[in-house]
Structure formats: C-alpha cells, structure tokens
mmCIF file of N, CA and C in Angstrom:
data_model
loop_
_atom_site.group_PDB
_atom_site.id
_atom_site.type_symbol
_atom_site.label_atom_id
_atom_site.label_comp_id
_atom_site.label_asym_id
_atom_site.label_seq_id
_atom_site.Cartn_x
_atom_site.Cartn_y
_atom_site.Cartn_z
ATOM 1 N N MET A 1 -125.813 -48.448 62.920
ATOM 2 C CA MET A 1 -127.154 -49.332 62.598
ATOM 3 C C MET A 1 -126.888 -50.611 62.834
ATOM 4 N N ASN A 2 -127.650 -51.513 63.172
ATOM 5 C CA ASN A 2 -127.989 -52.963 63.751
ATOM 6 C C ASN A 2 -128.371 -53.545 62.501
ATOM 7 N N THR A 3 -128.706 -52.990 61.290
ATOM 8 C CA THR A 3 -129.253 -53.722 60.106
ATOM 9 C C THR A 3 -128.516 -53.298 58.815
ATOM 10 N N GLN A 4 -128.370 -54.201 57.969
ATOM 11 C CA GLN A 4 -127.819 -54.027 56.560
ATOM 12 C C GLN A 4 -128.715 -54.247 55.384
ATOM 13 N N PHE A 5 -128.450 -53.517 54.530
ATOM 14 C CA PHE A 5 -129.343 -53.312 53.209
ATOM 15 C C PHE A 5 -128.702 -54.286 52.238
ATOM 16 N N ILE A 6 -129.620 -55.207 51.700
ATOM 17 C CA ILE A 6 -129.165 -56.093 50.741
ATOM 18 C C ILE A 6 -129.811 -56.196 49.356
ATOM 19 N N ALA A 7 -129.465 -56.282 48.408
ATOM 20 C CA ALA A 7 -130.367 -56.461 47.164
ATOM 21 C C ALA A 7 -130.039 -57.869 46.258
ATOM 22 N N GLY A 8 -131.150 -58.473 45.863
ATOM 23 C CA GLY A 8 -130.729 -59.510 44.689
ATOM 24 C C GLY A 8 -131.656 -59.031 43.345
ATOM 25 N N HIS A 9 -130.555 -59.562 42.396
ATOM 26 C CA HIS A 9 -131.386 -59.463 41.155
ATOM 27 C C HIS A 9 -131.714 -60.410 40.392
ATOM 28 N N ALA A 10 -132.638 -60.093 39.197
ATOM 29 C CA ALA A 10 -132.704 -61.385 38.275
ATOM 30 C C ALA A 10 -133.424 -60.801 37.025
ATOM 31 N N ARG A 11 -133.229 -61.427 36.048
ATOM 32 C CA ARG A 11 -133.746 -61.111 34.744
ATOM 33 C C ARG A 11 -135.402 -60.815 34.467
ATOM 34 N N LEU A 12 -136.350 -60.221 34.159
ATOM 35 C CA LEU A 12 -137.344 -60.201 34.305
ATOM 36 C C LEU A 12 -137.853 -61.235 32.845
ATOM 37 N N PRO A 13 -139.055 -61.731 32.726
ATOM 38 C CA PRO A 13 -139.196 -62.380 31.302
ATOM 39 C C PRO A 13 -140.190 -61.555 30.477
ATOM 40 N N SER A 14 -140.024 -61.765 29.073
ATOM 41 C CA SER A 14 -140.442 -60.782 28.163
ATOM 42 C C SER A 14 -141.894 -60.909 28.200
ATOM 43 N N GLY A 15 -142.691 -59.856 28.217
ATOM 44 C CA GLY A 15 -144.013 -59.416 28.158
ATOM 45 C C GLY A 15 -144.752 -59.059 29.651
ATOM 46 N N MET A 16 -143.934 -58.483 30.324
ATOM 47 C CA MET A 16 -144.234 -58.332 31.641
ATOM 48 C C MET A 16 -144.333 -56.736 31.627
ATOM 49 N N ALA A 17 -145.410 -56.162 32.557
ATOM 50 C CA ALA A 17 -145.347 -54.666 32.586
ATOM 51 C C ALA A 17 -144.365 -54.255 33.114
ATOM 52 N N ALA A 18 -143.522 -54.751 34.200
ATOM 53 C CA ALA A 18 -142.387 -54.226 34.737
ATOM 54 C C ALA A 18 -141.315 -54.295 33.665
ATOM 55 N N LYS A 19 -141.333 -55.103 32.798
ATOM 56 C CA LYS A 19 -140.095 -55.185 31.761
ATOM 57 C C LYS A 19 -139.848 -53.782 30.945
ATOM 58 N N SER A 20 -141.210 -52.762 30.779
ATOM 59 C CA SER A 20 -141.099 -51.642 29.999
ATOM 60 C C SER A 20 -140.450 -50.265 30.836
ATOM 61 N N VAL A 21 -140.352 -50.906 32.435
ATOM 62 C CA VAL A 21 -139.208 -49.844 32.950
ATOM 63 C C VAL A 21 -137.787 -50.488 33.332
ATOM 64 N N PHE A 22 -138.173 -51.694 33.623
ATOM 65 C CA PHE A 22 -136.733 -52.257 34.280
ATOM 66 C C PHE A 22 -136.392 -53.445 33.442
ATOM 67 N N ASP A 23 -135.435 -53.878 33.209
ATOM 68 C CA ASP A 23 -135.005 -55.256 32.707
ATOM 69 C C ASP A 23 -134.813 -55.744 33.794
ATOM 70 N N THR A 24 -134.652 -55.937 34.912
ATOM 71 C CA THR A 24 -134.158 -57.053 35.828
ATOM 72 C C THR A 24 -135.188 -56.369 36.971
ATOM 73 N N LEU A 25 -135.479 -57.654 37.620
ATOM 74 C CA LEU A 25 -136.200 -57.567 38.884
ATOM 75 C C LEU A 25 -135.391 -57.444 39.809
ATOM 76 N N THR A 26 -135.353 -56.746 41.076
ATOM 77 C CA THR A 26 -134.752 -56.425 42.153
ATOM 78 C C THR A 26 -135.527 -56.683 43.715
ATOM 79 N N ILE A 27 -135.171 -57.328 44.603
ATOM 80 C CA ILE A 27 -135.773 -57.381 45.412
ATOM 81 C C ILE A 27 -134.557 -57.062 46.743
ATOM 82 N N THR A 28 -135.064 -55.844 47.573
ATOM 83 C CA THR A 28 -134.135 -55.614 48.431
ATOM 84 C C THR A 28 -134.904 -55.799 49.809
ATOM 85 N N ALA A 29 -133.876 -55.920 50.770
ATOM 86 C CA ALA A 29 -134.521 -56.300 52.251
ATOM 87 C C ALA A 29 -133.325 -55.555 53.171
ATOM 88 N N GLU A 30 -133.986 -55.159 54.227
ATOM 89 C CA GLU A 30 -133.535 -54.639 55.532
ATOM 90 C C GLU A 30 -132.966 -55.659 56.222
ATOM 91 N N VAL A 31 -131.997 -56.199 56.726
ATOM 92 C CA VAL A 31 -131.626 -57.430 57.301
ATOM 93 C C VAL A 31 -131.012 -57.180 58.824
ATOM 94 N N ASP A 32 -131.730 -57.799 59.746
ATOM 95 C CA ASP A 32 -130.995 -57.170 61.235
ATOM 96 C C ASP A 32 -129.780 -58.233 61.258
ATOM 97 N N LYS A 33 -128.382 -57.511 61.594
ATOM 98 C CA LYS A 33 -127.327 -58.362 61.741
ATOM 99 C C LYS A 33 -126.798 -59.079 62.470
ATOM 100 N N LYS A 34 -127.661 -59.014 63.777
ATOM 101 C CA LYS A 34 -127.333 -60.434 64.464
ATOM 102 C C LYS A 34 -128.110 -61.775 64.382
ATOM 103 N N TYR A 35 -129.224 -61.575 63.869
ATOM 104 C CA TYR A 35 -130.395 -62.557 63.926
ATOM 105 C C TYR A 35 -130.604 -62.968 62.679
ATOM 106 N N GLY A 36 -129.970 -62.007 61.163
ATOM 107 C CA GLY A 36 -130.627 -62.427 60.138
ATOM 108 C C GLY A 36 -131.856 -62.133 59.617
ATOM 109 N N VAL A 37 -133.090 -61.522 60.451
ATOM 110 C CA VAL A 37 -134.238 -61.220 60.100
ATOM 111 C C VAL A 37 -134.560 -59.821 59.465
ATOM 112 N N ILE A 38 -135.393 -60.541 58.226
ATOM 113 C CA ILE A 38 -135.887 -59.523 57.349
ATOM 114 C C ILE A 38 -136.524 -58.528 58.093
ATOM 115 N N VAL A 39 -136.273 -57.111 58.385
ATOM 116 C CA VAL A 39 -137.574 -56.381 59.003
ATOM 117 C C VAL A 39 -137.994 -55.535 58.250
ATOM 118 N N ASP A 40 -137.578 -55.438 56.619
ATOM 119 C CA ASP A 40 -138.255 -54.994 55.719
ATOM 120 C C ASP A 40 -137.732 -55.389 54.291
ATOM 121 N N ALA A 41 -138.680 -55.263 53.396
ATOM 122 C CA ALA A 41 -138.371 -55.903 52.241
ATOM 123 C C ALA A 41 -139.436 -55.187 51.153
ATOM 124 N N SER A 42 -138.695 -55.152 49.784
ATOM 125 C CA SER A 42 -139.228 -54.170 48.739
ATOM 126 C C SER A 42 -138.723 -54.966 47.488
ATOM 127 N N CYS A 43 -139.553 -54.952 46.175
ATOM 128 C CA CYS A 43 -139.161 -55.150 45.227
ATOM 129 C C CYS A 43 -139.766 -54.394 43.708
ATOM 130 N N THR A 44 -139.577 -54.849 42.944
ATOM 131 C CA THR A 44 -139.437 -53.709 41.451
ATOM 132 C C THR A 44 -140.822 -54.308 40.551
ATOM 133 N N LEU A 45 -141.581 -55.209 41.469
ATOM 134 C CA LEU A 45 -142.698 -55.693 40.749
ATOM 135 C C LEU A 45 -143.612 -54.345 40.142
ATOM 136 N N ALA A 46 -144.364 -54.666 38.945
ATOM 137 C CA ALA A 46 -145.235 -53.512 38.599
ATOM 138 C C ALA A 46 -146.173 -52.663 39.350
ATOM 139 N N THR A 47 -146.814 -53.745 40.124
ATOM 140 C CA THR A 47 -148.007 -53.537 40.941
ATOM 141 C C THR A 47 -147.743 -53.110 42.513
ATOM 142 N N GLU A 48 -148.361 -52.206 43.075
ATOM 143 C CA GLU A 48 -148.209 -52.206 44.542
ATOM 144 C C GLU A 48 -148.805 -53.301 44.978
ATOM 145 N N HIS A 49 -149.838 -53.965 44.879
ATOM 146 C CA HIS A 49 -150.034 -55.277 45.224
ATOM 147 C C HIS A 49 -149.092 -56.627 45.380
ATOM 148 N N GLY A 50 -148.332 -56.373 44.329
ATOM 149 C CA GLY A 50 -147.273 -57.423 44.040
ATOM 150 C C GLY A 50 -146.217 -57.171 45.276
ATOM 151 N N ARG A 51 -145.834 -56.146 45.051
ATOM 152 C CA ARG A 51 -144.787 -55.707 46.252
ATOM 153 C C ARG A 51 -145.068 -55.643 47.754
ATOM 154 N N ASP A 52 -146.432 -55.840 47.858
ATOM 155 C CA ASP A 52 -146.701 -55.590 49.324
ATOM 156 C C ASP A 52 -147.089 -57.368 49.781
ATOM 157 N N TYR A 53 -147.256 -58.078 48.621
ATOM 158 C CA TYR A 53 -147.387 -59.592 48.814
ATOM 159 C C TYR A 53 -145.825 -60.200 49.194
ATOM 160 N N VAL A 54 -145.068 -59.767 48.354
ATOM 161 C CA VAL A 54 -143.779 -60.057 48.379
ATOM 162 C C VAL A 54 -142.977 -59.860 49.984
ATOM 163 N N ALA A 55 -142.943 -58.387 50.196
ATOM 164 C CA ALA A 55 -142.856 -57.665 51.534
ATOM 165 C C ALA A 55 -143.460 -58.537 52.352
ATOM 166 N N ARG A 56 -144.626 -59.000 52.518
ATOM 167 C CA ARG A 56 -145.357 -59.625 53.987
ATOM 168 C C ARG A 56 -144.843 -60.851 53.489
ATOM 169 N N LEU A 57 -144.296 -61.675 52.684
ATOM 170 C CA LEU A 57 -144.088 -63.120 52.503
ATOM 171 C C LEU A 57 -142.303 -62.980 52.826
ATOM 172 N N LEU A 58 -141.735 -61.872 53.312
ATOM 173 C CA LEU A 58 -140.268 -61.938 53.612
ATOM 174 C C LEU A 58 -140.034 -61.446 54.823
ATOM 175 N N LYS A 59 -140.985 -60.649 55.095
ATOM 176 C CA LYS A 59 -140.931 -59.787 56.879
ATOM 177 C C LYS A 59 -140.885 -60.926 57.799
ATOM 178 N N GLY A 60 -139.852 -60.929 58.681
ATOM 179 C CA GLY A 60 -139.798 -61.991 59.547
ATOM 180 C C GLY A 60 -139.111 -63.204 59.439
ATOM 181 N N HIS A 61 -138.903 -63.381 58.290
ATOM 182 C CA HIS A 61 -137.953 -64.589 57.945
ATOM 183 C C HIS A 61 -136.526 -64.613 58.261
ATOM 184 N N SER A 62 -135.586 -65.268 59.076
ATOM 185 C CA SER A 62 -134.647 -65.053 59.132
ATOM 186 C C SER A 62 -133.747 -65.891 58.351
ATOM 187 N N LEU A 63 -132.909 -65.015 57.271
ATOM 188 C CA LEU A 63 -131.745 -66.029 56.705
ATOM 189 C C LEU A 63 -130.900 -66.967 57.101
ATOM 190 N N LYS A 64 -130.482 -66.591 58.423
ATOM 191 C CA LYS A 64 -129.814 -67.682 58.844
ATOM 192 C C LYS A 64 -130.333 -68.951 58.611
ATOM 193 N N ASP A 65 -131.967 -69.294 58.311
ATOM 194 C CA ASP A 65 -132.592 -70.667 58.294
ATOM 195 C C ASP A 65 -132.466 -70.949 56.630
ATOM 196 N N GLY A 66 -131.829 -70.280 55.876
ATOM 197 C CA GLY A 66 -131.608 -70.359 54.850
ATOM 198 C C GLY A 66 -132.856 -70.013 54.090
ATOM 199 N N ILE A 67 -133.369 -70.274 52.649
ATOM 200 C CA ILE A 67 -134.392 -69.435 51.961
ATOM 201 C C ILE A 67 -135.364 -70.750 51.667
ATOM 202 N N ASP A 68 -135.357 -71.954 52.001
ATOM 203 C CA ASP A 68 -136.083 -72.906 51.270
ATOM 204 C C ASP A 68 -137.809 -72.528 51.479
ATOM 205 N N GLU A 69 -137.941 -72.009 52.772
ATOM 206 C CA GLU A 69 -139.366 -71.659 53.278
ATOM 207 C C GLU A 69 -140.085 -70.315 52.248
ATOM 208 N N PRO A 70 -139.233 -69.210 52.195
ATOM 209 C CA PRO A 70 -139.938 -68.499 51.481
ATOM 210 C C PRO A 70 -139.911 -68.608 50.108
ATOM 211 N N LEU A 71 -138.928 -69.850 49.252
ATOM 212 C CA LEU A 71 -138.667 -69.764 48.372
ATOM 213 C C LEU A 71 -140.163 -70.936 47.700
ATOM 214 N N ALA A 72 -140.606 -71.903 48.544
ATOM 215 C CA ALA A 72 -141.554 -72.851 48.408
ATOM 216 C C ALA A 72 -143.214 -71.917 48.458
ATOM 217 N N GLN A 73 -142.872 -70.695 49.196
ATOM 218 C CA GLN A 73 -143.967 -70.021 49.532
ATOM 219 C C GLN A 73 -144.221 -69.070 48.124
ATOM 220 N N LEU A 74 -143.203 -68.709 47.406
ATOM 221 C CA LEU A 74 -143.380 -67.986 46.216
ATOM 222 C C LEU A 74 -143.679 -68.889 44.994
ATOM 223 N N HIS A 75 -143.059 -70.228 45.347
ATOM 224 C CA HIS A 75 -143.573 -71.279 44.181
ATOM 225 C C HIS A 75 -145.343 -71.460 44.212
ATOM 226 N N GLU A 76 -145.613 -71.779 45.590
ATOM 227 C CA GLU A 76 -147.207 -71.886 45.858
ATOM 228 C C GLU A 76 -147.852 -70.815 45.586
ATOM 229 N N GLY A 77 -147.610 -69.526 46.274
ATOM 230 C CA GLY A 77 -148.672 -68.484 46.223
ATOM 231 C C GLY A 77 -148.480 -67.298 45.098
ATOM 232 N N TYR A 78 -147.376 -67.221 44.471
ATOM 233 C CA TYR A 78 -147.097 -66.133 43.424
ATOM 234 C C TYR A 78 -147.276 -67.013 42.064
ATOM 235 N N LEU A 79 -148.365 -66.757 41.548
ATOM 236 C CA LEU A 79 -148.636 -67.215 40.263
ATOM 237 C C LEU A 79 -148.670 -66.504 38.924
ATOM 238 N N GLY A 80 -147.676 -65.314 39.253
ATOM 239 C CA GLY A 80 -147.683 -64.602 38.216
ATOM 240 C C GLY A 80 -146.452 -64.574 37.288
ATOM 241 N N LYS A 81 -146.415 -64.127 36.242
ATOM 242 C CA LYS A 81 -145.366 -64.344 34.951
ATOM 243 C C LYS A 81 -143.838 -64.179 35.768
ATOM 244 N N ALA A 82 -143.636 -63.310 36.797
ATOM 245 C CA ALA A 82 -142.210 -63.135 36.901
ATOM 246 C C ALA A 82 -142.182 -64.099 38.502
ATOM 247 N N ASN A 83 -142.692 -65.339 38.610
ATOM 248 C CA ASN A 83 -142.714 -66.040 39.654
ATOM 249 C C ASN A 83 -140.914 -66.681 39.772
ATOM 250 N N GLN A 84 -140.497 -67.129 38.208
ATOM 251 C CA GLN A 84 -139.075 -67.381 38.396
ATOM 252 C C GLN A 84 -138.184 -66.363 38.873
ATOM 253 N N ALA A 85 -138.339 -65.171 38.043
ATOM 254 C CA ALA A 85 -137.437 -63.905 38.195
ATOM 255 C C ALA A 85 -137.269 -63.508 39.912
ATOM 256 N N LEU A 86 -138.657 -63.637 40.772
ATOM 257 C CA LEU A 86 -138.665 -63.543 41.834
ATOM 258 C C LEU A 86 -137.919 -64.739 42.976
ATOM 259 N N CYS A 87 -137.976 -65.669 42.359
ATOM 260 C CA CYS A 87 -137.412 -66.756 43.010
ATOM 261 C C CYS A 87 -135.749 -66.650 42.690
ATOM 262 N N ALA A 88 -135.111 -66.182 41.586
ATOM 263 C CA ALA A 88 -133.730 -66.013 41.146
ATOM 264 C C ALA A 88 -133.546 -64.815 41.972
ATOM 265 N N ALA A 89 -134.098 -63.964 42.258
ATOM 266 C CA ALA A 89 -133.774 -62.683 42.866
ATOM 267 C C ALA A 89 -133.385 -62.965 44.419
ATOM 268 N N LEU A 90 -134.716 -63.768 44.902
ATOM 269 C CA LEU A 90 -134.326 -64.191 46.172
ATOM 270 C C LEU A 90 -133.223 -65.077 46.494
ATOM 271 N N LYS A 91 -132.840 -65.699 45.536
ATOM 272 C CA LYS A 91 -131.590 -66.663 45.851
ATOM 273 C C LYS A 91 -130.342 -65.829 45.707
ATOM 274 N N ASP A 92 -130.363 -64.802 44.480
ATOM 275 C CA ASP A 92 -129.115 -63.687 44.524
ATOM 276 C C ASP A 92 -129.247 -63.088 45.732
ATOM 277 N N LEU A 93 -130.182 -62.776 46.300
ATOM 278 C CA LEU A 93 -130.110 -61.939 47.492
ATOM 279 C C LEU A 93 -129.439 -62.541 48.715
ATOM 280 N N TYR A 94 -129.735 -63.989 48.871
ATOM 281 C CA TYR A 94 -129.278 -64.939 50.022
ATOM 282 C C TYR A 94 -127.791 -65.049 49.537
ATOM 283 N N LYS A 95 -127.467 -65.191 48.162
ATOM 284 C CA LYS A 95 -126.101 -65.131 48.241
ATOM 285 C C LYS A 95 -125.295 -64.150 48.865
ATOM 286 N N GLN A 96 -125.966 -63.127 48.277
ATOM 287 C CA GLN A 96 -125.390 -61.750 48.821
ATOM 288 C C GLN A 96 -125.319 -61.878 50.301
ATOM 289 N N TYR A 97 -126.228 -62.243 51.144
ATOM 290 C CA TYR A 97 -126.216 -62.314 52.306
ATOM 291 C C TYR A 97 -125.137 -63.266 52.959
ATOM 292 N N CYS A 98 -124.863 -64.143 52.142
ATOM 293 C CA CYS A 98 -124.009 -65.038 53.009
ATOM 294 C C CYS A 98 -122.455 -64.446 52.476
ATOM 295 N N LYS A 99 -122.264 -63.875 51.701
ATOM 296 C CA LYS A 99 -120.998 -63.106 51.656
ATOM 297 C C LYS A 99 -120.910 -62.457 52.333
ATOM 298 N N LEU A 100 -121.508 -61.531 52.739
ATOM 299 C CA LEU A 100 -121.529 -60.681 53.817
ATOM 300 C C LEU A 100 -121.581 -61.613 55.303
ATOM 301 N N GLU A 101 -122.134 -62.205 55.356
ATOM 302 C CA GLU A 101 -121.639 -63.169 56.863
ATOM 303 C C GLU A 101 -120.398 -63.441 56.737
ATOM 304 N N GLU A 102 -119.627 -64.096 55.631
ATOM 305 C CA GLU A 102 -118.541 -64.770 55.369
ATOM 306 C C GLU A 102 -117.575 -63.585 55.778
ATOM 307 N N LYS A 103 -117.775 -62.651 55.096
ATOM 308 C CA LYS A 103 -116.856 -61.333 55.288
ATOM 309 C C LYS A 103 -116.845 -60.806 56.717
ATOM 310 N N MET A 104 -118.107 -60.727 57.500
ATOM 311 C CA MET A 104 -117.927 -60.409 58.819
ATOM 312 C C MET A 104 -117.693 -61.119 60.084
ATOM 313 N N HIS A 105 -117.379 -62.281 59.552
ATOM 314 C CA HIS A 105 -116.832 -63.747 60.401
ATOM 315 C C HIS A 105 -115.253 -63.551 60.224
ATOM 316 N N ALA A 106 -114.882 -63.406 58.910
ATOM 317 C CA ALA A 106 -113.321 -63.424 58.510
ATOM 318 C C ALA A 106 -112.813 -61.509 59.182
ATOM 319 N N GLU A 107 -113.585 -60.997 59.450
ATOM 320 C CA GLU A 107 -112.932 -59.902 60.141
ATOM 321 C C GLU A 107 -112.683 -59.866 61.476
ATOM 322 N N LYS A 108 -113.480 -60.878 62.205
ATOM 323 C CA LYS A 108 -113.293 -61.043 63.775
ATOM 324 C C LYS A 108 -112.021 -61.568 64.029
#
C-alpha cells in the first residue's frame, strides 16, 4: 500500500457526550507515504456531523507542511467543548507522523 494509518489521542474534557463512551478523543488519518497528504480522516466525536467536519478539514492537507493551518482552522471553526482535545489529538497524530518519517529515513 502507498498509505499509512496514523492515530493521535487526547483526553476529553468532562461533560461531553463522547466522554460517556470514550475517555480519550482519537483522530485517525490515512496518509500518503510519498507526499504526506491526508487521504482520509476520522475521529471519535459523538456526532456524525462533528466527525464529518473534522474529516473535511483534514483531507487533502499534507503533513509535510506541518499542522499550523489545520490547527488554526480548528481554533477558528470548531467551537465545541472538544476543541482543545481535537487540537491535542492532531498534535499527537503529527508527532506520530514525524516519528514514522524519521524511522523511514533512517532505514534508507
């Protein structure tokens, strides 16, 4: 396959609907190995609308460009209680991506 599956995790704040099912929020992304582009994404928000919003926000973004742009879009556009958890999960996902990139370059 030309893609890799990466996940980022963060704790959910109390009082959230998703908290009754999950203690953590997870963002997953299928990422093109060559270009770092997110080809699909999902998260464990409680509502389908919220999950779709995050997926649309992330799809097409290249992790090779960092995550400043999608983080800014989350801060400005997602005004729910999970905002900080989403940002933390995205940062964790990016951290996992960077580790994979380092490992792949070290193996060459």
